[in-house]
Amino acid sequence: MTKAPTRSTQPDLLYSEAEDDLRAAVRSLLTDRADTAALLTRAEAGTPYDAGLWKALAADMGAAGLLVPEKLGGQGASHREAAVVLEELGRQVTPAPYLTSSVIATEVLLALDTETPEVADLLAALASGRTVAVLAVPLSASPYGPLAAGESRVPGVADAAAADVFLVLRSDGLYAVEAGEVGVEAQTPLDLTRPLAAVTVPGTAAATRLADSDAAEAAVRRGLLAGAGLLASEQLGVAEWCLEETVRHTRERHQFNRPIGSFQALKHRMAQLWLEVVSARAAVRNAADALATDSPEAALAVAIAQAYTSRVAVHAAEECVQLHAGIGMTWEHPAHLHLKRAKSDSIALGTAGSHKEALAELVDIEAP
Amino acid sequence: MTDAAELRTRAEELLAAHPPATTDRTTFLKARFDAGLAWVHYPKGLGGLDAPRSLQAVVDAVLNAADAPDNDPRRIGIGLGMAAPTILAYGSEEVKERFLRPLWVGDEVWCQLFSEPGAGSDLAALGTRAVRDGDDWVVSGQKVWTSSAHVARWAILIARTDPDLPKHRGITYFICDMTDPGVEVRPLRQITGEAEFNEVFLSGVRIPDAHRLGEVGEGWKVAQTTLMNERVSIGGSRIPREGGMIGPVTQTWRERPELRTHDLHQRLLTLWVEAEVARLAGERLRQQLVAGQPGPEGSGMKLAFARLNQEISGLEVELRGEEGLLYDDWTMRRPELVDFTGRDAGYRYLRSKGNSIEGGTSEVLLNIVAERVLGLPSEPRNDKDIAWKDLAR
Ligand SMILES: Cc1cc2nc3c(=O)[nH]c(=O)nc-3n(C[C@H](O)[C@H](O)[C@H](O)COP(=O)(O)OP(=O)(O)OC[C@H]3O[C@@H](n4cnc5c(N)ncnc54)[C@H](O)[C@@H]3O)c2cc1C
């Protein structure tokens, strides 16, 4: 009889003072520079990214290099700090290639032989925020499914339009391909704040080989796992904003000569949501800490955080729209942006169901 | 200032003077109380050392490592979690000295005479009367759902001392002697077949004025201390993964492949994740308390565990299929403790229905979260300025 694994050391589930400071800095940058109206205008024009904002966040603030050790040109911080940045980006549904470049692509490269100059140079460029790299897989790719190597057209690649470099998995290894060599065909995304494109890499494209196929596959899986783990923090940020805005709105809005927030039918729904958000925070902190400490339980912690938080973010966003009612259905109000982000996040990097299946194996709860 | 090193030394001295292997349990607990290591944040002489609450963990670690006997919070839960903090805040010196030591050691079990047939969620509507008679109060009325009343030596009691005032203002708080001839305890048989609870009939019970906590008419304020501590005491302890109700059902799943179905698999996985997340949220709350940042999450934990216990035990009955149609024992007993792990799934299913009622219903807790945590407006009330005797009943 097998027992579920238990870890010996306790995870640190709180935020450090440095993390609180980082949060404050990112939040003030985003409130100054990424308001909803501007975001909508850019998204409608088909150019959702704000290059100045990316430079301020990724380069000036150093957020792009949080996961990269100092000797490789980064900040030498960890997943705990990157998770805080993602919480804030989630709150504001900011279009920025942070998850794709600073987390997933960076994590893939870190899992390779960083002594190789090609890998080291690219990592340093990503860490500086000057270069954006995107792993050429669909946003829906899960860390557990089969990895399609060498496909010529890859649909649903997130942030492809912002990429300078693509990481491309071919049957004989992993390659870096400059954006100029690649066909990028924009798709219409459900989530306007995270653009998707079909990426075609011609067989003739000039490419730099980074790793052989075994190392490549392991690195890509690690990138997707860390991405899924930190995506949960973004989902927490989305949920938190939705709850806060809903509470604020229902305190101010009057119907029947009362603030609607005094109706118990609404209060209970928000209290329930609060409980879910508080619980999700523990789960996502656990995942970020497990990734940061390279815990043997990292895969389990990520699966738990994803299986739980995906649902919470969608629930929060759906409640946000419903309790705002008419105004929540309008294009001007940001609620729809959060709903779209929450819903597409629930498919990104593995659905809650796929994470639960992975977990079933990890804790020995076998299917019939 | 008492620091961790000093507490560690004191705990080691206690162990040296009273080796757990050769000391009887009660003697050890009394010595521990007298050494100030019972609840280190309590005052000196009352089982504590005026130390920060977070340092209790240091003492517990040393004593656990030596396998020292501990008091049993399950048996003395109401005394420990509710009566003690209220006595500490409102009791006279004599009252504190008389009651805290036997309470902590477990010599005297406490119960809580709050709820009444007509006053549950709306506790402040209670009708049990206390009338002044010289140095005593004379109390009459009926309480209900009283856990442990059949084994309790003492009770915390709230009663109405002025029916002409609005309901919150005419209440006074007392310590009631359960051996008074006017106290009659009758078992209340419950959904599980046994009687953990009681109805308590009070007729002409005499309580000395010295056993009043707080001022006359200030009982509601005193009761708030009790109720706040009731919520804090839930969800504070550290549990291992699969440590709660999810444990037995997951074990059954692992050991009995013939019971598995696809539908049950999905539901079990969902609940496993939720139980683990609730456990992590409890752990995060504990870390916040240790770091001196108490959060409001405590009120949430009770809500979460109530729902989880009910859903998990419900799933477990179903998982057992044919066996789920059976029940282990309907004998009317009067247990001192809830036995969640010693009984079958059916018992767990039925008993956990109380988790969303005892200590405040989930509906009432959701109101509290909405108003005190989220700052949502309270509902309009029509009972604030009406004398208790004129309220609708
Ligand atoms: C297992 C168990 C152990 C207990 N132990 C003790 C004990 O040791 N000592 C003690 O004094 N009491 C004890 N109680 C009593 C318990 O505190 C009360 O049962 C509880 O507060 C609810 O009161 P009630 O049963 O009168 O239900 P009611 O107050 O009549 O509630 C009925 C329903 O109405 C809902 N409701 C009521 N008011 C509101 C509102 N404002 N908003 C929304 N919904 C509302 C409730 O949630 C519930 O669903 C225990 C109860 C149980 C079941």
mmCIF file with all atom_site columns, C-alpha atoms and ligand atoms in Angstrom, chain A residues 264 268, chain B residues 78 111-123 144-148 190 196-197 351 353-364 367 379, ligand 1:
data_model
loop_
_atom_site.group_PDB
_atom_site.id
_atom_site.type_symbol
_atom_site.label_atom_id
_atom_site.label_alt_id
_atom_site.label_comp_id
_atom_site.label_asym_id
_atom_site.label_entity_id
_atom_site.label_seq_id
_atom_site.pdbx_PDB_ins_code
_atom_site.Cartn_x
_atom_site.Cartn_y
_atom_site.Cartn_z
_atom_site.occupancy
_atom_site.B_iso_or_equiv
_atom_site.pdbx_formal_charge
_atom_site.auth_seq_id
_atom_site.auth_comp_id
_atom_site.auth_asym_id
_atom_site.auth_atom_id
_atom_site.pdbx_PDB_model_num
ATOM   1  C CA  . GLN A 1 264 ? -28.037 38.742 1.907  1.00 0.00 ? 264 GLN A CA  1
ATOM   2  C CA  . HIS A 1 268 ? -23.288 35.335 0.845  1.00 0.00 ? 268 HIS A CA  1
ATOM   3  C CA  . ILE B 2 78  ? -15.320 24.755 25.695 1.00 0.00 ? 78  ILE B CA  1
ATOM   4  C CA  . CYS B 2 111 ? -20.114 23.569 29.081 1.00 0.00 ? 111 CYS B CA  1
ATOM   5  C CA  . GLN B 2 112 ? -21.785 26.540 27.468 1.00 0.00 ? 112 GLN B CA  1
ATOM   6  C CA  . LEU B 2 113 ? -25.350 27.439 28.440 1.00 0.00 ? 113 LEU B CA  1
ATOM   7  C CA  . PHE B 2 114 ? -26.067 29.879 25.646 1.00 0.00 ? 114 PHE B CA  1
ATOM   8  C CA  . SER B 2 115 ? -28.518 28.487 23.078 1.00 0.00 ? 115 SER B CA  1
ATOM   9  C CA  . GLU B 2 116 ? -32.197 28.171 23.882 1.00 0.00 ? 116 GLU B CA  1
ATOM   10 C CA  . PRO B 2 117 ? -35.125 26.675 22.026 1.00 0.00 ? 117 PRO B CA  1
ATOM   11 C CA  . GLY B 2 118 ? -36.203 30.180 21.047 1.00 0.00 ? 118 GLY B CA  1
ATOM   12 C CA  . ALA B 2 119 ? -32.772 31.728 20.661 1.00 0.00 ? 119 ALA B CA  1
ATOM   13 C CA  . GLY B 2 120 ? -30.210 30.054 18.423 1.00 0.00 ? 120 GLY B CA  1
ATOM   14 C CA  . SER B 2 121 ? -28.767 32.230 15.696 1.00 0.00 ? 121 SER B CA  1
ATOM   15 C CA  . ASP B 2 122 ? -30.491 35.169 17.338 1.00 0.00 ? 122 ASP B CA  1
ATOM   16 C CA  . LEU B 2 123 ? -28.744 34.407 20.590 1.00 0.00 ? 123 LEU B CA  1
ATOM   17 C CA  . VAL B 2 144 ? -30.626 23.369 24.561 1.00 0.00 ? 144 VAL B CA  1
ATOM   18 C CA  . TRP B 2 145 ? -27.996 21.628 22.446 1.00 0.00 ? 145 TRP B CA  1
ATOM   19 C CA  . THR B 2 146 ? -25.590 21.852 25.345 1.00 0.00 ? 146 THR B CA  1
ATOM   20 C CA  . SER B 2 147 ? -22.494 19.792 24.513 1.00 0.00 ? 147 SER B CA  1
ATOM   21 C CA  . SER B 2 148 ? -20.885 18.071 27.513 1.00 0.00 ? 148 SER B CA  1
ATOM   22 C CA  . GLN B 2 190 ? -29.549 13.297 17.954 1.00 0.00 ? 190 GLN B CA  1
ATOM   23 C CA  . GLU B 2 196 ? -23.673 13.989 22.858 1.00 0.00 ? 196 GLU B CA  1
ATOM   24 C CA  . PHE B 2 197 ? -25.915 16.922 23.707 1.00 0.00 ? 197 PHE B CA  1
ATOM   25 C CA  . ARG B 2 351 ? -22.503 13.825 12.570 1.00 0.00 ? 351 ARG B CA  1
ATOM   26 C CA  . LYS B 2 353 ? -24.242 17.761 9.445  1.00 0.00 ? 353 LYS B CA  1
ATOM   27 C CA  . GLY B 2 354 ? -23.678 19.525 12.765 1.00 0.00 ? 354 GLY B CA  1
ATOM   28 C CA  . ASN B 2 355 ? -20.467 21.150 11.535 1.00 0.00 ? 355 ASN B CA  1
ATOM   29 C CA  . SER B 2 356 ? -22.404 23.827 9.691  1.00 0.00 ? 356 SER B CA  1
ATOM   30 C CA  . ILE B 2 357 ? -24.702 24.492 12.692 1.00 0.00 ? 357 ILE B CA  1
ATOM   31 C CA  . GLU B 2 358 ? -22.617 24.294 15.874 1.00 0.00 ? 358 GLU B CA  1
ATOM   32 C CA  . GLY B 2 359 ? -20.767 27.435 16.862 1.00 0.00 ? 359 GLY B CA  1
ATOM   33 C CA  . GLY B 2 360 ? -22.828 29.571 14.483 1.00 0.00 ? 360 GLY B CA  1
ATOM   34 C CA  . THR B 2 361 ? -24.484 28.347 11.284 1.00 0.00 ? 361 THR B CA  1
ATOM   35 C CA  . SER B 2 362 ? -22.705 28.723 7.970  1.00 0.00 ? 362 SER B CA  1
ATOM   36 C CA  . GLU B 2 363 ? -25.320 31.271 6.924  1.00 0.00 ? 363 GLU B CA  1
ATOM   37 C CA  . VAL B 2 364 ? -24.600 33.410 9.949  1.00 0.00 ? 364 VAL B CA  1
ATOM   38 C CA  . ASN B 2 367 ? -22.998 37.288 7.136  1.00 0.00 ? 367 ASN B CA  1
ATOM   39 C CA  . GLU B 2 379 ? -29.208 44.463 6.635  1.00 0.00 ? 379 GLU B CA  1
HETATM 40 C C1  . LIG C 3 .   ? -23.789 19.691 17.043 1.00 0.00 ? 1   LIG C C1  1
HETATM 41 C C2  . LIG C 3 .   ? -24.202 20.945 17.778 1.00 0.00 ? 1   LIG C C2  1
HETATM 42 C C3  . LIG C 3 .   ? -23.527 21.339 18.938 1.00 0.00 ? 1   LIG C C3  1
HETATM 43 C C4  . LIG C 3 .   ? -23.913 22.476 19.644 1.00 0.00 ? 1   LIG C C4  1
HETATM 44 N N1  . LIG C 3 .   ? -23.276 22.797 20.817 1.00 0.00 ? 1   LIG C N1  1
HETATM 45 C C5  . LIG C 3 .   ? -23.756 23.837 21.573 1.00 0.00 ? 1   LIG C C5  1
HETATM 46 C C6  . LIG C 3 .   ? -23.235 24.113 22.878 1.00 0.00 ? 1   LIG C C6  1
HETATM 47 O O1  . LIG C 3 .   ? -22.372 23.399 23.368 1.00 0.00 ? 1   LIG C O1  1
HETATM 48 N N2  . LIG C 3 .   ? -23.726 25.149 23.581 1.00 0.00 ? 1   LIG C N2  1
HETATM 49 C C7  . LIG C 3 .   ? -24.685 25.962 23.074 1.00 0.00 ? 1   LIG C C7  1
HETATM 50 O O2  . LIG C 3 .   ? -25.087 26.909 23.742 1.00 0.00 ? 1   LIG C O2  1
HETATM 51 N N3  . LIG C 3 .   ? -25.225 25.734 21.823 1.00 0.00 ? 1   LIG C N3  1
HETATM 52 C C8  . LIG C 3 .   ? -24.787 24.686 21.075 1.00 0.00 ? 1   LIG C C8  1
HETATM 53 N N4  . LIG C 3 .   ? -25.355 24.417 19.839 1.00 0.00 ? 1   LIG C N4  1
HETATM 54 C C9  . LIG C 3 .   ? -26.425 25.288 19.360 1.00 0.00 ? 1   LIG C C9  1
HETATM 55 C C10 . LIG C 3 .   ? -26.052 26.095 18.131 1.00 0.00 ? 1   LIG C C10 1
HETATM 56 O O3  . LIG C 3 .   ? -25.214 27.164 18.488 1.00 0.00 ? 1   LIG C O3  1
HETATM 57 C C11 . LIG C 3 .   ? -27.356 26.557 17.449 1.00 0.00 ? 1   LIG C C11 1
HETATM 58 O O4  . LIG C 3 .   ? -28.028 25.391 17.020 1.00 0.00 ? 1   LIG C O4  1
HETATM 59 C C12 . LIG C 3 .   ? -27.081 27.455 16.275 1.00 0.00 ? 1   LIG C C12 1
HETATM 60 O O5  . LIG C 3 .   ? -26.569 28.695 16.676 1.00 0.00 ? 1   LIG C O5  1
HETATM 61 C C13 . LIG C 3 .   ? -28.332 27.681 15.410 1.00 0.00 ? 1   LIG C C13 1
HETATM 62 O O6  . LIG C 3 .   ? -29.462 27.998 16.158 1.00 0.00 ? 1   LIG C O6  1
HETATM 63 P P1  . LIG C 3 .   ? -30.820 27.208 15.914 1.00 0.00 ? 1   LIG C P1  1
HETATM 64 O O7  . LIG C 3 .   ? -30.502 25.760 15.963 1.00 0.00 ? 1   LIG C O7  1
HETATM 65 O O8  . LIG C 3 .   ? -31.817 27.739 16.868 1.00 0.00 ? 1   LIG C O8  1
HETATM 66 O O9  . LIG C 3 .   ? -31.261 27.544 14.434 1.00 0.00 ? 1   LIG C O9  1
HETATM 67 P P2  . LIG C 3 .   ? -32.033 28.856 13.923 1.00 0.00 ? 1   LIG C P2  1
HETATM 68 O O10 . LIG C 3 .   ? -31.395 30.064 14.479 1.00 0.00 ? 1   LIG C O10 1
HETATM 69 O O11 . LIG C 3 .   ? -33.495 28.690 14.115 1.00 0.00 ? 1   LIG C O11 1
HETATM 70 O O12 . LIG C 3 .   ? -31.703 28.789 12.371 1.00 0.00 ? 1   LIG C O12 1
HETATM 71 C C14 . LIG C 3 .   ? -32.493 28.058 11.421 1.00 0.00 ? 1   LIG C C14 1
HETATM 72 C C15 . LIG C 3 .   ? -31.976 28.378 10.021 1.00 0.00 ? 1   LIG C C15 1
HETATM 73 O O13 . LIG C 3 .   ? -32.109 29.773 9.767  1.00 0.00 ? 1   LIG C O13 1
HETATM 74 C C16 . LIG C 3 .   ? -30.889 30.318 9.360  1.00 0.00 ? 1   LIG C C16 1
HETATM 75 N N5  . LIG C 3 .   ? -30.773 31.693 9.841  1.00 0.00 ? 1   LIG C N5  1
HETATM 76 C C17 . LIG C 3 .   ? -31.038 32.175 11.077 1.00 0.00 ? 1   LIG C C17 1
HETATM 77 N N6  . LIG C 3 .   ? -30.753 33.484 11.149 1.00 0.00 ? 1   LIG C N6  1
HETATM 78 C C18 . LIG C 3 .   ? -30.298 33.849 9.942  1.00 0.00 ? 1   LIG C C18 1
HETATM 79 C C19 . LIG C 3 .   ? -29.842 35.068 9.378  1.00 0.00 ? 1   LIG C C19 1
HETATM 80 N N7  . LIG C 3 .   ? -29.750 36.199 10.072 1.00 0.00 ? 1   LIG C N7  1
HETATM 81 N N8  . LIG C 3 .   ? -29.450 35.039 8.108  1.00 0.00 ? 1   LIG C N8  1
HETATM 82 C C20 . LIG C 3 .   ? -29.504 33.903 7.370  1.00 0.00 ? 1   LIG C C20 1
HETATM 83 N N9  . LIG C 3 .   ? -29.927 32.746 7.841  1.00 0.00 ? 1   LIG C N9  1
HETATM 84 C C21 . LIG C 3 .   ? -30.320 32.709 9.109  1.00 0.00 ? 1   LIG C C21 1
HETATM 85 C C22 . LIG C 3 .   ? -29.846 29.425 9.994  1.00 0.00 ? 1   LIG C C22 1
HETATM 86 O O14 . LIG C 3 .   ? -28.601 29.513 9.319  1.00 0.00 ? 1   LIG C O14 1
HETATM 87 C C23 . LIG C 3 .   ? -30.482 28.064 9.864  1.00 0.00 ? 1   LIG C C23 1
HETATM 88 O O15 . LIG C 3 .   ? -30.232 27.536 8.612  1.00 0.00 ? 1   LIG C O15 1
HETATM 89 C C24 . LIG C 3 .   ? -24.971 23.267 19.151 1.00 0.00 ? 1   LIG C C24 1
HETATM 90 C C25 . LIG C 3 .   ? -25.646 22.885 17.971 1.00 0.00 ? 1   LIG C C25 1
HETATM 91 C C26 . LIG C 3 .   ? -25.293 21.720 17.304 1.00 0.00 ? 1   LIG C C26 1
HETATM 92 C C27 . LIG C 3 .   ? -26.080 21.296 16.083 1.00 0.00 ? 1   LIG C C27 1
#
